[in-house]
Tab-separated table of C-alpha atoms in Angstrom:
chain	number	residue	atom	x	y	z
J	9	MET	CA	22.145	21.666	-2.543
J	10	GLU	CA	19.197	19.774	-1.070
J	11	LYS	CA	17.360	17.490	-3.474
J	12	PRO	CA	13.839	18.871	-4.152
J	13	LEU	CA	10.784	16.949	-3.085
J	14	ASP	CA	9.025	14.759	-5.635
J	15	LEU	CA	5.693	16.506	-6.223
J	16	ASP	CA	4.073	13.304	-7.431
J	17	ALA	CA	5.016	11.708	-4.125
J	18	VAL	CA	3.660	14.700	-2.212
J	19	GLN	CA	0.357	14.430	-4.094
J	20	ALA	CA	0.191	10.697	-3.379
J	21	PHE	CA	0.740	11.418	0.320
J	22	VAL	CA	-2.030	14.040	0.427
J	23	LEU	CA	-4.526	11.748	-1.301
J	24	ALA	CA	-3.650	8.778	0.910
J	25	ALA	CA	-4.014	10.974	3.994
J	26	ASP	CA	-7.371	12.369	2.866
J	27	MET	CA	-8.794	9.011	1.835
J	28	GLN	CA	-7.045	7.007	4.562
J	29	SER	CA	-6.282	4.383	1.933
J	30	PHE	CA	-3.456	3.614	-0.498
J	31	THR	CA	-5.956	1.772	-2.687
J	32	ARG	CA	-8.277	4.758	-3.060
J	33	ALA	CA	-5.347	7.125	-3.598
J	34	ALA	CA	-4.086	4.838	-6.362
J	35	GLU	CA	-7.511	4.899	-8.020
J	36	ALA	CA	-7.565	8.692	-7.890
J	37	LEU	CA	-4.104	8.832	-9.475
J	38	GLU	CA	-4.885	6.071	-11.993
J	39	SER	CA	-1.952	4.163	-10.575
J	40	THR	CA	-1.384	1.059	-8.448
J	41	GLN	CA	-1.356	0.616	-4.689
J	42	SER	CA	2.250	-0.578	-4.747
J	43	ALA	CA	3.362	2.442	-6.781
J	44	VAL	CA	1.663	4.859	-4.381
J	45	SER	CA	3.128	3.073	-1.383
J	46	LEU	CA	6.620	3.226	-2.905
J	47	LYS	CA	6.317	6.958	-3.650
J	48	ILE	CA	5.258	7.728	-0.102
J	49	LYS	CA	7.996	5.516	1.309
J	50	LYS	CA	10.605	7.434	-0.702
J	51	LEU	CA	9.094	10.732	0.460
J	52	GLU	CA	9.359	9.569	4.072
J	53	GLN	CA	12.974	8.567	3.487
J	54	ARG	CA	13.702	11.959	1.926
J	55	LEU	CA	12.206	13.756	4.931
J	56	ALA	CA	13.573	11.243	7.424
J	57	ARG	CA	10.109	11.199	8.971
J	58	ARG	CA	7.328	8.630	9.104
J	59	LEU	CA	4.269	10.411	7.728
J	60	LEU	CA	1.668	7.656	7.744
J	61	GLU	CA	0.865	4.849	10.143
J	62	ARG	CA	-0.252	1.760	8.240
J	63	THR	CA	-2.736	-0.699	9.723
J	64	PRO	CA	-4.534	-3.605	8.017
J	65	ARG	CA	-7.756	-1.593	7.724
J	66	ARG	CA	-6.783	2.064	7.725
J	67	VAL	CA	-4.018	4.509	6.927
J	68	GLN	CA	-3.600	7.266	9.506
J	69	LEU	CA	-1.388	10.308	9.855
J	70	SER	CA	1.521	10.128	12.256
J	71	SER	CA	2.345	13.158	14.392
J	72	ASP	CA	4.909	14.222	11.751
J	73	GLY	CA	2.316	13.602	9.064
J	74	VAL	CA	-0.155	15.914	10.783
J	75	GLN	CA	2.463	18.686	10.723
J	76	PHE	CA	3.501	18.032	7.128
J	77	LEU	CA	0.000	17.766	5.583
J	78	PRO	CA	-0.827	21.532	5.443
J	79	VAL	CA	2.672	22.220	4.110
J	80	ALA	CA	2.167	19.553	1.448
J	81	ARG	CA	-1.154	21.095	0.419
J	82	GLU	CA	0.427	24.531	0.090
J	83	LEU	CA	3.323	23.105	-1.899
J	84	LEU	CA	0.911	21.556	-4.400
J	85	ALA	CA	-1.138	24.757	-4.568
J	86	VAL	CA	1.966	26.828	-5.306
J	87	HIS	CA	2.908	24.387	-8.023
J	88	GLU	CA	-0.549	24.710	-9.589
J	89	ARG	CA	-0.323	28.486	-9.518
J	90	ALA	CA	3.114	28.317	-11.118
J	91	LEU	CA	1.637	26.311	-13.970
J	92	GLY	CA	-1.054	28.931	-14.335
J	93	GLN	CA	-3.913	26.445	-13.976
J	94	LEU	CA	-5.657	28.322	-11.205
J	95	GLN	CA	-5.299	31.633	-13.045
J	96	SER	CA	-6.654	30.320	-16.337
J	97	GLU	CA	-10.308	29.998	-17.227
J	98	ARG	CA	-12.044	27.608	-14.894
J	99	VAL	CA	-13.448	24.374	-16.270
J	100	ARG	CA	-16.606	22.708	-15.088
J	101	PHE	CA	-18.644	19.566	-15.459
J	102	SER	CA	-21.926	18.248	-14.143
J	103	VAL	CA	-22.412	14.954	-12.343
J	104	GLY	CA	-25.503	13.284	-10.996
J	105	ILE	CA	-25.142	11.034	-7.963
J	106	SER	CA	-27.701	8.646	-6.552
J	107	ASP	CA	-28.795	9.691	-3.079
J	108	HIS	CA	-28.078	6.125	-1.972
J	109	VAL	CA	-24.481	6.515	-3.137
J	110	ALA	CA	-23.905	10.027	-1.795
J	111	GLY	CA	-24.801	8.936	1.724
J	112	ASN	CA	-24.632	11.088	4.828
J	113	GLY	CA	-21.035	12.301	4.625
J	114	PHE	CA	-21.122	13.860	1.184
J	115	ALA	CA	-20.140	17.337	2.383
J	116	ALA	CA	-16.787	15.960	3.518
J	117	VAL	CA	-16.388	14.208	0.148
J	118	LEU	CA	-16.875	17.478	-1.735
J	119	ALA	CA	-14.402	19.288	0.518
J	120	ARG	CA	-11.712	16.688	-0.152
J	121	VAL	CA	-12.338	16.726	-3.897
J	122	ASN	CA	-12.268	20.512	-4.100
J	123	ARG	CA	-8.823	20.579	-2.498
J	124	HIS	CA	-7.479	18.441	-5.329
J	125	ASP	CA	-8.033	21.140	-7.974
J	126	PRO	CA	-10.077	24.210	-6.958
J	127	GLY	CA	-9.991	25.362	-10.592
J	128	VAL	CA	-12.502	22.673	-11.575
J	129	VAL	CA	-16.099	23.520	-10.734
J	130	ILE	CA	-18.357	20.508	-10.198
J	131	GLU	CA	-22.114	20.893	-10.585
J	132	VAL	CA	-23.650	18.123	-8.478
J	133	ARG	CA	-27.217	16.850	-8.568
J	134	ILE	CA	-28.426	14.349	-5.969
J	135	ALA	CA	-31.525	12.310	-6.810
J	136	PRO	CA	-32.745	8.706	-7.119
J	137	SER	CA	-30.781	6.589	-9.584
J	138	ARG	CA	-33.566	6.366	-12.172
J	139	GLU	CA	-33.983	10.140	-12.222
J	140	ILE	CA	-30.230	10.679	-12.535
J	141	MET	CA	-30.004	8.239	-15.447
J	142	GLN	CA	-32.889	9.949	-17.227
J	143	GLN	CA	-31.070	13.277	-16.940
J	144	TYR	CA	-27.830	11.702	-18.159
J	145	GLN	CA	-29.532	10.082	-21.142
J	146	ARG	CA	-31.126	13.417	-22.055
J	147	GLY	CA	-27.642	14.959	-22.135
J	148	GLU	CA	-28.242	17.162	-19.089
J	149	LEU	CA	-25.322	15.608	-17.164
J	150	ASP	CA	-21.719	14.880	-18.127
J	151	ALA	CA	-21.452	11.940	-15.742
J	152	ALA	CA	-23.624	9.806	-13.489
J	153	ILE	CA	-22.820	7.660	-10.461
J	154	VAL	CA	-25.805	5.425	-9.823
J	155	ARG	CA	-26.971	2.027	-8.674
J	156	ARG	CA	-27.102	-0.458	-11.523
J	157	GLU	CA	-30.626	-1.432	-12.435
J	158	PRO	CA	-31.549	-5.048	-13.282
J	159	HIS	CA	-30.579	-6.086	-16.818
J	160	ASP	CA	-28.493	-2.907	-17.221
J	161	GLU	CA	-25.062	-3.926	-18.516
J	162	GLU	CA	-23.802	-0.426	-19.294
J	163	GLY	CA	-21.541	1.705	-17.125
J	164	GLN	CA	-18.284	0.964	-15.320
J	165	LEU	CA	-18.665	-0.965	-12.066
J	166	VAL	CA	-16.895	1.091	-9.391
J	167	MET	CA	-18.034	-0.543	-6.158
J	168	GLN	CA	-20.501	-2.842	-4.472
J	169	GLU	CA	-22.352	-1.806	-1.332
J	170	ARG	CA	-24.009	-3.994	1.283
J	171	ILE	CA	-27.685	-3.452	2.114
J	172	GLY	CA	-28.818	-4.077	5.687
J	173	TRP	CA	-31.980	-3.778	7.766
J	174	PHE	CA	-31.771	-0.821	10.149
J	175	ALA	CA	-33.828	0.486	13.062
J	176	SER	CA	-33.494	2.723	16.083
J	177	PRO	CA	-31.987	1.009	19.169
J	178	THR	CA	-35.279	1.726	20.958
J	179	TRP	CA	-37.471	0.257	18.231
J	180	GLN	CA	-39.362	-2.907	19.112
J	181	HIS	CA	-41.168	-5.344	16.874
J	182	LEU	CA	-44.424	-6.593	18.350
J	183	PRO	CA	-44.831	-10.350	17.821
J	184	GLY	CA	-47.769	-11.264	15.630
J	185	GLU	CA	-47.927	-7.847	13.968
J	186	PRO	CA	-46.711	-7.007	10.454
J	187	LEU	CA	-43.186	-5.648	10.197
J	188	ARG	CA	-43.433	-1.855	10.155
J	189	LEU	CA	-41.452	-0.472	7.234
J	190	ALA	CA	-40.060	2.888	6.192
J	191	THR	CA	-39.530	2.793	2.428
J	192	PHE	CA	-38.603	5.038	-0.446
J	193	SER	CA	-40.896	6.272	-3.195
J	194	THR	CA	-42.715	3.786	-5.421
J	195	THR	CA	-40.184	4.404	-8.219
J	196	CYS	CA	-37.240	3.209	-6.085
J	197	ARG	CA	-35.671	-0.139	-6.979
J	198	ILE	CA	-34.580	-0.750	-3.380
J	199	ARG	CA	-38.204	-0.438	-2.250
J	200	ASP	CA	-39.262	-2.995	-4.865
J	201	LEU	CA	-36.460	-5.314	-3.773
J	202	THR	CA	-37.329	-4.906	-0.085
J	203	LEU	CA	-40.965	-5.871	-0.544
J	204	GLN	CA	-40.083	-8.711	-2.900
J	205	ARG	CA	-37.632	-10.295	-0.461
J	206	LEU	CA	-40.101	-10.014	2.440
J	207	ASP	CA	-42.883	-11.585	0.368
J	208	GLU	CA	-40.583	-14.436	-0.710
J	209	ALA	CA	-39.689	-15.051	2.951
J	210	GLY	CA	-43.367	-15.055	3.954
J	211	ILE	CA	-42.944	-12.072	6.284
J	212	ALA	CA	-45.976	-9.844	6.695
J	213	TRP	CA	-45.209	-6.144	6.362
J	214	ALA	CA	-46.897	-2.755	6.503
J	215	GLU	CA	-45.523	0.499	5.116
J	216	VAL	CA	-45.937	3.120	7.808
J	217	PHE	CA	-43.664	5.709	6.191
J	218	ILE	CA	-42.905	6.388	2.523
J	219	GLY	CA	-40.217	9.018	1.996
J	220	GLY	CA	-38.852	10.781	-1.034
J	221	GLY	CA	-35.196	10.380	-0.165
J	222	ILE	CA	-32.472	9.130	2.130
J	223	HIS	CA	-32.802	11.855	4.752
J	224	ALA	CA	-36.576	11.446	5.095
J	225	VAL	CA	-36.379	7.674	5.477
J	226	GLY	CA	-33.389	8.013	7.792
J	227	ALA	CA	-35.351	10.384	9.988
J	228	ALA	CA	-38.202	7.872	10.227
J	229	VAL	CA	-35.739	5.171	11.279
J	230	SER	CA	-34.064	7.406	13.877
J	231	ALA	CA	-37.465	8.384	15.253
J	232	GLY	CA	-38.244	4.731	15.929
J	233	LEU	CA	-41.161	4.535	13.519
J	234	ALA	CA	-40.034	1.561	11.494
J	235	VAL	CA	-37.349	-0.650	9.994
J	236	SER	CA	-35.785	0.161	6.633
J	237	ALA	CA	-33.501	-1.623	4.168
J	238	LEU	CA	-30.619	0.799	3.547
J	239	LEU	CA	-27.182	0.816	2.042
J	240	VAL	CA	-24.815	0.712	4.985
J	241	ARG	CA	-23.258	4.040	3.950
J	242	THR	CA	-26.640	5.777	4.148
J	243	ALA	CA	-27.880	4.407	7.479
J	244	PRO	CA	-28.302	6.984	10.273
J	245	ALA	CA	-25.378	7.050	12.687
J	246	ASP	CA	-27.670	6.173	15.593
J	247	ALA	CA	-29.280	3.181	13.861
J	248	ILE	CA	-28.414	-0.478	14.374
J	249	GLU	CA	-28.755	-3.525	12.135
J	250	VAL	CA	-31.676	-5.739	13.173
J	251	GLY	CA	-31.889	-8.183	10.271
J	252	PRO	CA	-30.329	-11.222	11.983
J	253	GLN	CA	-32.281	-10.897	15.238
J	254	LEU	CA	-35.583	-10.493	13.378
J	255	GLY	CA	-34.822	-13.249	10.854
J	256	LEU	CA	-35.124	-10.873	7.918
J	257	PRO	CA	-33.943	-12.044	4.489
J	258	ASN	CA	-30.481	-11.214	3.182
J	259	MET	CA	-30.331	-8.471	0.593
J	260	PRO	CA	-28.101	-8.574	-2.510
J	261	LEU	CA	-25.155	-6.247	-2.902
J	262	ALA	CA	-25.986	-2.957	-4.584
J	263	GLN	CA	-23.757	-2.408	-7.616
J	264	VAL	CA	-22.662	1.184	-8.207
J	265	VAL	CA	-21.676	2.135	-11.742
J	266	LEU	CA	-20.171	5.163	-13.436
J	267	HIS	CA	-21.401	6.618	-16.714
J	268	SER	CA	-19.313	9.388	-18.249
J	269	ARG	CA	-18.879	11.270	-21.493
J	270	LEU	CA	-16.017	13.452	-20.215
J	271	THR	CA	-12.941	13.659	-22.434
J	272	GLN	CA	-11.009	16.680	-21.110
J	273	GLY	CA	-8.023	15.796	-18.919
J	274	ARG	CA	-8.697	17.908	-15.819
J	275	THR	CA	-12.385	17.044	-15.637
J	276	ARG	CA	-11.697	13.335	-16.103
J	277	ASP	CA	-9.041	13.508	-13.392
J	278	MET	CA	-11.449	15.249	-11.042
J	279	LEU	CA	-14.212	12.719	-11.708
J	280	ARG	CA	-11.766	9.911	-10.935
J	281	VAL	CA	-10.845	11.608	-7.656
J	282	LEU	CA	-14.549	12.063	-6.840
J	283	VAL	CA	-15.292	8.366	-7.354
J	284	ALA	CA	-12.280	7.291	-5.294
J	285	THR	CA	-13.252	9.674	-2.491
J	286	ILE	CA	-16.823	8.385	-2.404
J	287	LYS	CA	-15.496	4.831	-2.163
J	288	ALA	CA	-13.192	5.866	0.689
J	289	GLY	CA	-16.304	6.830	2.600
């Protein structure tokens, strides 16, 4: 009789394939990178197939891995149905995510997370960090993933993101004129930081566009109206970094923290997967 597949190893494979990272898969499973790697290695030995191609920067599916991935998903789904989780009452939780953290590829993030356990319904709110934290403190959200504000020592640090200066490839700065800026609303910490760093560097600036969110500011950048200081994950795909060539000041890393009051197993698991998936980009 053939030895059955290790479902934990199959789950580790699916997460590593989705996130293209052993590290992020380990975070989602609350495990270690070496443990995940060992599980997948044993699964590959059991199947006598190489499922993942490992490179220093990325994990990619092999041709056999591409064929096995949908089968692996179905195997996990059947297992969940056998346990009755998908037939029982659905559970839900609410999470607020800073628009700077959500970035431009958040739809793909949600799709990956939903595949992990479709029986968990996530209510997501996207807004500036300060607004999200106000909602969390009022008890309107079960969890919050936000940028850490100055002097705020609460929350679990989950990642640090680089901030760069971005503009359209066609944008040109006219010598002798103030730097044209696209910024966020006056309540945004990144706006405050942007203007502070420019003032400290003695660089004249003029706000020519003030937007309410990532997409509005991104549109202004793509349209060639101005330069903007953005988290790298939120910069428009067609934008380029112009900080070094314009001599603009370096920006500090943005710290992203997690606040949570979740205690139930499935919702905590799903939140962990959500954070790991966001970090995977």
